[in-house]
């Protein structure tokens, strides 16, 4: 066999190209801005305060089962970095419903995760957390199938152990540089040996009480599993009102609930918790996040020691309700039931007998 000059030229060229490719893949990108702030790149994930949207998929105006006015894309754009959701088993499909799929159906988990993926692809310097309330104890393998279909499994962070203390989480910079910047928590059924990126919530995070109807918002440990003193913690800072004896999100008080200071405000609960535990909460779940005109993000920025300085104004309080038009929900799926406050009595009458005692809008 005769090796021509052309042949050798090709060999040399391919060697150069593969060396270049190897160099490129070995090169780790170094993020200089993490979740909007240079200061956060070197900060452990377990030492950052994030604003979370409670029932992030439950979007709609004038619907008692809705906790948010804007869809997940707008939530992320405005600064929400933890997305909490309730997952239900609807004929074998994981569907995001509120308490029951008859009451509010926010579409499939897969379509929701698709929106998250699209946003994360367009925003490569942000770490986002998911908190999945596993209402029907669906096994992790089923979630894994949906994460894979949405292309999010490869973006999900795998901790070094099923449970890691708050102080041992990697920095936001290293999560971003490694491309593993989705942190997914599951309330029940997490199994590190089968799907290690679906992280058990309660051995890693403790929570304050939820569904409260008074503005005290104490910081007592309400749900945990293990040693709360080393775990991250989450405050449930959304206020309910009792309507005909049933708790429902109190949008009328949302401006004050989300405020920087004052009775029942988010700022006040953060101060209460910081005084009690000597550190700020890691996650703060709120309803109608845009009420307060960005106050929830201001509270987080203050806790993180950074400046809240949005480049564009966040969405206006109340969504499109001011126009008198009922919006369609986040995923374009129509919600199966839209009820005005004034219609609740009749609604409860319909539900009566079937669900009395079991129904609450949390
Ligand atoms: C989400 O809401 C924004 C407006 O806030 C809208 O422009 C966008 O089309 C919505 N996305 C979906 C998937 O409904
Ligand atoms: C989901 O619901 C289907 C029936 O609709 C049932 O066959 C299946 O066992 C359920 N899965 C779980 C995890 O409960
Ligand atoms: C790893 O996680 C398990 C289960 O949560 C826990 O029992 C164990 O102590 C952890 N090990 C280390 C080294 O942290
Ligand atoms: C958690 O909070 C609820 C509501 O305030 C309360 O009823 C319950 O007793 C609390 N549980 C614990 C363990 O503190
Ligand atoms: C909340 O504040 C906004 C302006 O910041 C105002 O338009 C809205 O009416 C207030 N909502 C309530 C329920 O007080
Ligand atoms: C992060 O660490 C600082 C310094 O110890 C502390 O003041 C702050 O509360 C911590 N924040 C969180 C969310 O742990």
PDB file of N, CA and C in Angstrom, residues 2-85:
ATOM      1  N   UNK A   2       0.515   2.168  -0.845  1.00  0.00           N
ATOM      2  CA  UNK A   2       1.312   3.394  -0.959  1.00  0.00           C
ATOM      3  C   UNK A   2       0.580   4.542  -0.274  1.00  0.00           C
ATOM      4  N   UNK A   3       1.273   5.180   0.667  1.00  0.00           N
ATOM      5  CA  UNK A   3       0.649   6.318   1.356  1.00  0.00           C
ATOM      6  C   UNK A   3       1.020   7.602   0.634  1.00  0.00           C
ATOM      7  N   UNK A   4       0.059   8.272   0.107  1.00  0.00           N
ATOM      8  CA  UNK A   4       0.302   9.506  -0.638  1.00  0.00           C
ATOM      9  C   UNK A   4       0.465  10.671   0.322  1.00  0.00           C
ATOM     10  N   UNK A   5       0.951  11.745  -0.235  1.00  0.00           N
ATOM     11  CA  UNK A   5       1.099  12.976   0.541  1.00  0.00           C
ATOM     12  C   UNK A   5      -0.273  13.427   1.053  1.00  0.00           C
ATOM     13  N   UNK A   6      -1.256  13.261   0.176  1.00  0.00           N
ATOM     14  CA  UNK A   6      -2.619  13.663   0.567  1.00  0.00           C
ATOM     15  C   UNK A   6      -3.073  12.868   1.789  1.00  0.00           C
ATOM     16  N   UNK A   7      -2.744  11.561   1.740  1.00  0.00           N
ATOM     17  CA  UNK A   7      -3.123  10.699   2.863  1.00  0.00           C
ATOM     18  C   UNK A   7      -2.520  11.239   4.167  1.00  0.00           C
ATOM     19  N   UNK A   8      -1.246  11.514   4.140  1.00  0.00           N
ATOM     20  CA  UNK A   8      -0.587  11.993   5.366  1.00  0.00           C
ATOM     21  C   UNK A   8      -1.130  13.355   5.807  1.00  0.00           C
ATOM     22  N   UNK A   9      -1.431  14.166   4.803  1.00  0.00           N
ATOM     23  CA  UNK A   9      -2.006  15.472   5.139  1.00  0.00           C
ATOM     24  C   UNK A   9      -3.328  15.275   5.894  1.00  0.00           C
ATOM     25  N   UNK A  10      -4.104  14.296   5.429  1.00  0.00           N
ATOM     26  CA  UNK A  10      -5.391  14.043   6.083  1.00  0.00           C
ATOM     27  C   UNK A  10      -5.206  13.506   7.497  1.00  0.00           C
ATOM     28  N   UNK A  11      -4.208  12.621   7.654  1.00  0.00           N
ATOM     29  CA  UNK A  11      -3.933  12.064   8.980  1.00  0.00           C
ATOM     30  C   UNK A  11      -3.571  13.185   9.961  1.00  0.00           C
ATOM     31  N   UNK A  12      -2.654  14.050   9.494  1.00  0.00           N
ATOM     32  CA  UNK A  12      -2.214  15.155  10.354  1.00  0.00           C
ATOM     33  C   UNK A  12      -3.395  16.063  10.701  1.00  0.00           C
ATOM     34  N   UNK A  13      -4.200  16.359   9.677  1.00  0.00           N
ATOM     35  CA  UNK A  13      -5.347  17.241   9.902  1.00  0.00           C
ATOM     36  C   UNK A  13      -6.319  16.639  10.907  1.00  0.00           C
ATOM     37  N   UNK A  14      -6.586  15.319  10.758  1.00  0.00           N
ATOM     38  CA  UNK A  14      -7.552  14.720  11.671  1.00  0.00           C
ATOM     39  C   UNK A  14      -6.986  14.662  13.092  1.00  0.00           C
ATOM     40  N   UNK A  15      -5.666  14.484  13.210  1.00  0.00           N
ATOM     41  CA  UNK A  15      -5.047  14.501  14.548  1.00  0.00           C
ATOM     42  C   UNK A  15      -5.210  15.884  15.182  1.00  0.00           C
ATOM     43  N   UNK A  16      -4.981  16.917  14.367  1.00  0.00           N
ATOM     44  CA  UNK A  16      -5.113  18.280  14.889  1.00  0.00           C
ATOM     45  C   UNK A  16      -6.556  18.524  15.329  1.00  0.00           C
ATOM     46  N   UNK A  17      -7.501  18.097  14.464  1.00  0.00           N
ATOM     47  CA  UNK A  17      -8.915  18.329  14.773  1.00  0.00           C
ATOM     48  C   UNK A  17      -9.337  17.611  16.048  1.00  0.00           C
ATOM     49  N   UNK A  18      -8.878  16.343  16.193  1.00  0.00           N
ATOM     50  CA  UNK A  18      -9.318  15.605  17.380  1.00  0.00           C
ATOM     51  C   UNK A  18      -8.663  16.178  18.637  1.00  0.00           C
ATOM     52  N   UNK A  19      -7.430  16.669  18.503  1.00  0.00           N
ATOM     53  CA  UNK A  19      -6.775  17.289  19.655  1.00  0.00           C
ATOM     54  C   UNK A  19      -7.537  18.550  20.060  1.00  0.00           C
ATOM     55  N   UNK A  20      -7.974  19.316  19.038  1.00  0.00           N
ATOM     56  CA  UNK A  20      -8.724  20.531  19.308  1.00  0.00           C
ATOM     57  C   UNK A  20     -10.046  20.181  20.004  1.00  0.00           C
ATOM     58  N   UNK A  21     -10.709  19.123  19.493  1.00  0.00           N
ATOM     59  CA  UNK A  21     -11.997  18.726  20.068  1.00  0.00           C
ATOM     60  C   UNK A  21     -11.810  18.279  21.518  1.00  0.00           C
ATOM     61  N   UNK A  22     -10.741  17.494  21.772  1.00  0.00           N
ATOM     62  CA  UNK A  22     -10.494  17.021  23.130  1.00  0.00           C
ATOM     63  C   UNK A  22     -10.247  18.203  24.052  1.00  0.00           C
ATOM     64  N   UNK A  23      -9.488  19.169  23.520  1.00  0.00           N
ATOM     65  CA  UNK A  23      -9.209  20.346  24.321  1.00  0.00           C
ATOM     66  C   UNK A  23     -10.497  21.095  24.631  1.00  0.00           C
ATOM     67  N   UNK A  24     -11.361  21.209  23.599  1.00  0.00           N
ATOM     68  CA  UNK A  24     -12.617  21.939  23.795  1.00  0.00           C
ATOM     69  C   UNK A  24     -13.488  21.252  24.838  1.00  0.00           C
ATOM     70  N   UNK A  25     -13.542  19.895  24.797  1.00  0.00           N
ATOM     71  CA  UNK A  25     -14.430  19.234  25.746  1.00  0.00           C
ATOM     72  C   UNK A  25     -13.838  19.252  27.158  1.00  0.00           C
ATOM     73  N   UNK A  26     -12.480  19.312  27.237  1.00  0.00           N
ATOM     74  CA  UNK A  26     -11.868  19.347  28.563  1.00  0.00           C
ATOM     75  C   UNK A  26     -12.011  20.737  29.181  1.00  0.00           C
ATOM     76  N   UNK A  27     -12.226  21.729  28.306  1.00  0.00           N
ATOM     77  CA  UNK A  27     -12.327  23.101  28.796  1.00  0.00           C
ATOM     78  C   UNK A  27     -13.652  23.289  29.523  1.00  0.00           C
ATOM     79  N   UNK A  28     -13.604  23.702  30.769  1.00  0.00           N
ATOM     80  CA  UNK A  28     -14.825  23.921  31.540  1.00  0.00           C
ATOM     81  C   UNK A  28     -15.206  25.393  31.446  1.00  0.00           C
ATOM     82  N   UNK A  29     -16.460  25.623  31.069  1.00  0.00           N
ATOM     83  CA  UNK A  29     -16.855  27.021  30.995  1.00  0.00           C
ATOM     84  C   UNK A  29     -16.905  27.599  32.407  1.00  0.00           C
ATOM     85  N   UNK A  30     -16.518  28.830  32.529  1.00  0.00           N
ATOM     86  CA  UNK A  30     -16.511  29.468  33.846  1.00  0.00           C
ATOM     87  C   UNK A  30     -17.538  30.578  33.869  1.00  0.00           C
ATOM     88  N   UNK A  31     -18.670  30.315  34.497  1.00  0.00           N
ATOM     89  CA  UNK A  31     -19.718  31.325  34.569  1.00  0.00           C
ATOM     90  C   UNK A  31     -19.244  32.489  35.436  1.00  0.00           C
ATOM     91  N   UNK A  32     -19.521  33.694  34.989  1.00  0.00           N
ATOM     92  CA  UNK A  32     -19.146  34.860  35.791  1.00  0.00           C
ATOM     93  C   UNK A  32     -20.362  35.502  36.430  1.00  0.00           C
ATOM     94  N   UNK A  33     -21.551  35.094  35.964  1.00  0.00           N
ATOM     95  CA  UNK A  33     -22.788  35.552  36.582  1.00  0.00           C
ATOM     96  C   UNK A  33     -23.623  34.314  36.882  1.00  0.00           C
ATOM     97  N   UNK A  34     -24.092  34.184  38.107  1.00  0.00           N
ATOM     98  CA  UNK A  34     -24.873  33.006  38.479  1.00  0.00           C
ATOM     99  C   UNK A  34     -26.196  33.456  39.088  1.00  0.00           C
ATOM    100  N   UNK A  35     -27.290  33.025  38.493  1.00  0.00           N
ATOM    101  CA  UNK A  35     -28.623  33.472  38.913  1.00  0.00           C
ATOM    102  C   UNK A  35     -28.660  34.996  39.038  1.00  0.00           C
ATOM    103  N   UNK A  36     -28.060  35.630  38.046  1.00  0.00           N
ATOM    104  CA  UNK A  36     -28.143  37.089  37.951  1.00  0.00           C
ATOM    105  C   UNK A  36     -27.094  37.870  38.711  1.00  0.00           C
ATOM    106  N   UNK A  37     -26.246  37.174  39.497  1.00  0.00           N
ATOM    107  CA  UNK A  37     -25.292  37.915  40.326  1.00  0.00           C
ATOM    108  C   UNK A  37     -23.921  37.237  40.363  1.00  0.00           C
ATOM    109  N   UNK A  38     -22.880  38.006  40.126  1.00  0.00           N
ATOM    110  CA  UNK A  38     -21.519  37.478  40.185  1.00  0.00           C
ATOM    111  C   UNK A  38     -21.221  36.931  41.589  1.00  0.00           C
ATOM    112  N   UNK A  39     -21.752  37.598  42.601  1.00  0.00           N
ATOM    113  CA  UNK A  39     -21.476  37.214  43.995  1.00  0.00           C
ATOM    114  C   UNK A  39     -21.973  35.802  44.317  1.00  0.00           C
ATOM    115  N   UNK A  40     -22.962  35.313  43.533  1.00  0.00           N
ATOM    116  CA  UNK A  40     -23.539  34.013  43.883  1.00  0.00           C
ATOM    117  C   UNK A  40     -22.772  32.829  43.289  1.00  0.00           C
ATOM    118  N   UNK A  41     -21.840  33.099  42.362  1.00  0.00           N
ATOM    119  CA  UNK A  41     -21.126  31.984  41.710  1.00  0.00           C
ATOM    120  C   UNK A  41     -20.339  31.126  42.701  1.00  0.00           C
ATOM    121  N   UNK A  42     -19.746  31.761  43.697  1.00  0.00           N
ATOM    122  CA  UNK A  42     -18.928  31.010  44.656  1.00  0.00           C
ATOM    123  C   UNK A  42     -19.714  30.590  45.897  1.00  0.00           C
ATOM    124  N   UNK A  43     -21.001  30.829  45.865  1.00  0.00           N
ATOM    125  CA  UNK A  43     -21.830  30.514  47.029  1.00  0.00           C
ATOM    126  C   UNK A  43     -22.419  29.116  46.889  1.00  0.00           C
ATOM    127  N   UNK A  44     -22.374  28.343  47.965  1.00  0.00           N
ATOM    128  CA  UNK A  44     -22.985  27.017  47.961  1.00  0.00           C
ATOM    129  C   UNK A  44     -24.485  27.141  47.699  1.00  0.00           C
ATOM    130  N   UNK A  45     -25.013  26.214  46.914  1.00  0.00           N
ATOM    131  CA  UNK A  45     -26.470  26.148  46.669  1.00  0.00           C
ATOM    132  C   UNK A  45     -27.221  26.162  48.005  1.00  0.00           C
ATOM    133  N   UNK A  46     -26.636  25.504  49.014  1.00  0.00           N
ATOM    134  CA  UNK A  46     -27.262  25.431  50.340  1.00  0.00           C
ATOM    135  C   UNK A  46     -27.150  26.710  51.149  1.00  0.00           C
ATOM    136  N   UNK A  47     -26.535  27.736  50.558  1.00  0.00           N
ATOM    137  CA  UNK A  47     -26.391  29.014  51.269  1.00  0.00           C
ATOM    138  C   UNK A  47     -26.996  30.172  50.461  1.00  0.00           C
ATOM    139  N   UNK A  48     -27.969  29.823  49.602  1.00  0.00           N
ATOM    140  CA  UNK A  48     -28.624  30.868  48.800  1.00  0.00           C
ATOM    141  C   UNK A  48     -30.121  30.833  49.098  1.00  0.00           C
ATOM    142  N   UNK A  49     -30.741  31.995  49.104  1.00  0.00           N
ATOM    143  CA  UNK A  49     -32.184  32.097  49.292  1.00  0.00           C
ATOM    144  C   UNK A  49     -32.855  32.259  47.928  1.00  0.00           C
ATOM    145  N   UNK A  50     -33.785  31.348  47.631  1.00  0.00           N
ATOM    146  CA  UNK A  50     -34.483  31.367  46.338  1.00  0.00           C
ATOM    147  C   UNK A  50     -35.972  31.618  46.549  1.00  0.00           C
ATOM    148  N   UNK A  51     -36.580  32.352  45.622  1.00  0.00           N
ATOM    149  CA  UNK A  51     -38.034  32.524  45.672  1.00  0.00           C
ATOM    150  C   UNK A  51     -38.675  31.397  44.870  1.00  0.00           C
ATOM    151  N   UNK A  52     -39.697  30.764  45.447  1.00  0.00           N
ATOM    152  CA  UNK A  52     -40.383  29.664  44.775  1.00  0.00           C
ATOM    153  C   UNK A  52     -41.847  29.976  44.543  1.00  0.00           C
ATOM    154  N   UNK A  53     -42.376  29.444  43.446  1.00  0.00           N
ATOM    155  CA  UNK A  53     -43.806  29.602  43.161  1.00  0.00           C
ATOM    156  C   UNK A  53     -44.538  28.368  43.676  1.00  0.00           C
ATOM    157  N   UNK A  54     -45.402  28.586  44.671  1.00  0.00           N
ATOM    158  CA  UNK A  54     -46.237  27.522  45.207  1.00  0.00           C
ATOM    159  C   UNK A  54     -47.278  27.148  44.142  1.00  0.00           C
ATOM    160  N   UNK A  55     -47.451  25.852  43.877  1.00  0.00           N
ATOM    161  CA  UNK A  55     -48.397  25.412  42.840  1.00  0.00           C
ATOM    162  C   UNK A  55     -48.180  26.213  41.553  1.00  0.00           C
ATOM    163  N   UNK A  56     -46.956  26.148  41.069  1.00  0.00           N
ATOM    164  CA  UNK A  56     -46.545  26.983  39.936  1.00  0.00           C
ATOM    165  C   UNK A  56     -47.362  26.752  38.658  1.00  0.00           C
ATOM    166  N   UNK A  57     -47.945  25.579  38.534  1.00  0.00           N
ATOM    167  CA  UNK A  57     -48.730  25.242  37.331  1.00  0.00           C
ATOM    168  C   UNK A  57     -50.177  25.675  37.467  1.00  0.00           C
ATOM    169  N   UNK A  58     -50.593  26.012  38.713  1.00  0.00           N
ATOM    170  CA  UNK A  58     -52.014  26.332  38.963  1.00  0.00           C
ATOM    171  C   UNK A  58     -52.250  27.801  38.654  1.00  0.00           C
ATOM    172  N   UNK A  59     -52.341  28.076  37.358  1.00  0.00           N
ATOM    173  CA  UNK A  59     -52.403  29.445  36.868  1.00  0.00           C
ATOM    174  C   UNK A  59     -53.813  29.761  36.389  1.00  0.00           C
ATOM    175  N   UNK A  60     -54.291  30.904  36.760  1.00  0.00           N
ATOM    176  CA  UNK A  60     -55.604  31.327  36.273  1.00  0.00           C
ATOM    177  C   UNK A  60     -56.106  32.458  37.128  1.00  0.00           C
ATOM    178  N   UNK A  61     -56.964  33.246  36.583  1.00  0.00           N
ATOM    179  CA  UNK A  61     -57.525  34.322  37.390  1.00  0.00           C
ATOM    180  C   UNK A  61     -58.972  33.964  37.698  1.00  0.00           C
ATOM    181  N   UNK A  62     -59.446  34.434  38.813  1.00  0.00           N
ATOM    182  CA  UNK A  62     -60.817  34.180  39.232  1.00  0.00           C
ATOM    183  C   UNK A  62     -61.103  32.683  39.340  1.00  0.00           C
ATOM    184  N   UNK A  63     -60.132  31.954  39.785  1.00  0.00           N
ATOM    185  CA  UNK A  63     -60.314  30.522  39.987  1.00  0.00           C
ATOM    186  C   UNK A  63     -59.783  30.225  41.378  1.00  0.00           C
ATOM    187  N   UNK A  64     -60.638  29.686  42.219  1.00  0.00           N
ATOM    188  CA  UNK A  64     -60.227  29.476  43.609  1.00  0.00           C
ATOM    189  C   UNK A  64     -59.119  28.441  43.751  1.00  0.00           C
ATOM    190  N   UNK A  65     -58.936  27.612  42.747  1.00  0.00           N
ATOM    191  CA  UNK A  65     -57.871  26.619  42.839  1.00  0.00           C
ATOM    192  C   UNK A  65     -56.581  27.123  42.206  1.00  0.00           C
ATOM    193  N   UNK A  66     -56.545  28.392  41.791  1.00  0.00           N
ATOM    194  CA  UNK A  66     -55.325  28.943  41.187  1.00  0.00           C
ATOM    195  C   UNK A  66     -54.510  29.672  42.240  1.00  0.00           C
ATOM    196  N   UNK A  67     -53.193  29.445  42.205  1.00  0.00           N
ATOM    197  CA  UNK A  67     -52.285  30.102  43.153  1.00  0.00           C
ATOM    198  C   UNK A  67     -51.400  31.128  42.470  1.00  0.00           C
ATOM    199  N   UNK A  68     -51.401  31.107  41.150  1.00  0.00           N
ATOM    200  CA  UNK A  68     -50.552  32.027  40.395  1.00  0.00           C
ATOM    201  C   UNK A  68     -51.359  32.647  39.262  1.00  0.00           C
ATOM    202  N   UNK A  69     -50.933  33.832  38.860  1.00  0.00           N
ATOM    203  CA  UNK A  69     -51.591  34.522  37.754  1.00  0.00           C
ATOM    204  C   UNK A  69     -50.841  34.342  36.441  1.00  0.00           C
ATOM    205  N   UNK A  70     -49.568  33.963  36.521  1.00  0.00           N
ATOM    206  CA  UNK A  70     -48.736  33.882  35.317  1.00  0.00           C
ATOM    207  C   UNK A  70     -48.119  32.503  35.168  1.00  0.00           C
ATOM    208  N   UNK A  71     -47.901  32.119  33.912  1.00  0.00           N
ATOM    209  CA  UNK A  71     -47.376  30.783  33.630  1.00  0.00           C
ATOM    210  C   UNK A  71     -45.888  30.646  34.010  1.00  0.00           C
ATOM    211  N   UNK A  72     -45.417  29.412  33.926  1.00  0.00           N
ATOM    212  CA  UNK A  72     -44.069  29.092  34.406  1.00  0.00           C
ATOM    213  C   UNK A  72     -42.979  29.872  33.659  1.00  0.00           C
ATOM    214  N   UNK A  73     -43.194  30.142  32.392  1.00  0.00           N
ATOM    215  CA  UNK A  73     -42.197  30.892  31.615  1.00  0.00           C
ATOM    216  C   UNK A  73     -42.052  32.312  32.155  1.00  0.00           C
ATOM    217  N   UNK A  74     -43.198  32.931  32.416  1.00  0.00           N
ATOM    218  CA  UNK A  74     -43.173  34.289  32.980  1.00  0.00           C
ATOM    219  C   UNK A  74     -42.603  34.268  34.404  1.00  0.00           C
ATOM    220  N   UNK A  75     -42.938  33.236  35.163  1.00  0.00           N
ATOM    221  CA  UNK A  75     -42.413  33.108  36.532  1.00  0.00           C
ATOM    222  C   UNK A  75     -40.889  33.093  36.511  1.00  0.00           C
ATOM    223  N   UNK A  76     -40.332  32.257  35.620  1.00  0.00           N
ATOM    224  CA  UNK A  76     -38.874  32.151  35.537  1.00  0.00           C
ATOM    225  C   UNK A  76     -38.268  33.467  35.055  1.00  0.00           C
ATOM    226  N   UNK A  77     -38.899  34.088  34.082  1.00  0.00           N
ATOM    227  CA  UNK A  77     -38.402  35.357  33.545  1.00  0.00           C
ATOM    228  C   UNK A  77     -38.335  36.401  34.668  1.00  0.00           C
ATOM    229  N   UNK A  78     -39.327  36.380  35.540  1.00  0.00           N
ATOM    230  CA  UNK A  78     -39.391  37.393  36.598  1.00  0.00           C
ATOM    231  C   UNK A  78     -38.485  37.091  37.793  1.00  0.00           C
ATOM    232  N   UNK A  79     -37.981  35.856  37.892  1.00  0.00           N
ATOM    233  CA  UNK A  79     -37.022  35.575  38.968  1.00  0.00           C
ATOM    234  C   UNK A  79     -37.348  34.398  39.874  1.00  0.00           C
ATOM    235  N   UNK A  80     -38.469  33.711  39.613  1.00  0.00           N
ATOM    236  CA  UNK A  80     -38.786  32.512  40.400  1.00  0.00           C
ATOM    237  C   UNK A  80     -37.727  31.447  40.089  1.00  0.00           C
ATOM    238  N   UNK A  81     -37.138  30.817  41.128  1.00  0.00           N
ATOM    239  CA  UNK A  81     -36.103  29.804  40.883  1.00  0.00           C
ATOM    240  C   UNK A  81     -36.386  28.473  41.561  1.00  0.00           C
ATOM    241  N   UNK A  82     -37.549  28.382  42.249  1.00  0.00           N
ATOM    242  CA  UNK A  82     -38.010  27.055  42.648  1.00  0.00           C
ATOM    243  C   UNK A  82     -39.448  26.927  42.169  1.00  0.00           C
ATOM    244  N   UNK A  83     -39.717  25.824  41.486  1.00  0.00           N
ATOM    245  CA  UNK A  83     -41.059  25.585  40.960  1.00  0.00           C
ATOM    246  C   UNK A  83     -41.660  24.418  41.716  1.00  0.00           C
ATOM    247  N   UNK A  84     -42.702  24.709  42.492  1.00  0.00           N
ATOM    248  CA  UNK A  84     -43.345  23.646  43.259  1.00  0.00           C
ATOM    249  C   UNK A  84     -44.585  23.196  42.502  1.00  0.00           C
ATOM    250  N   UNK A  85     -44.837  21.900  42.514  1.00  0.00           N
ATOM    251  CA  UNK A  85     -46.002  21.392  41.775  1.00  0.00           C
ATOM    252  C   UNK A  85     -46.534  20.126  42.415  1.00  0.00           C
TER     253      UNK A  85
END
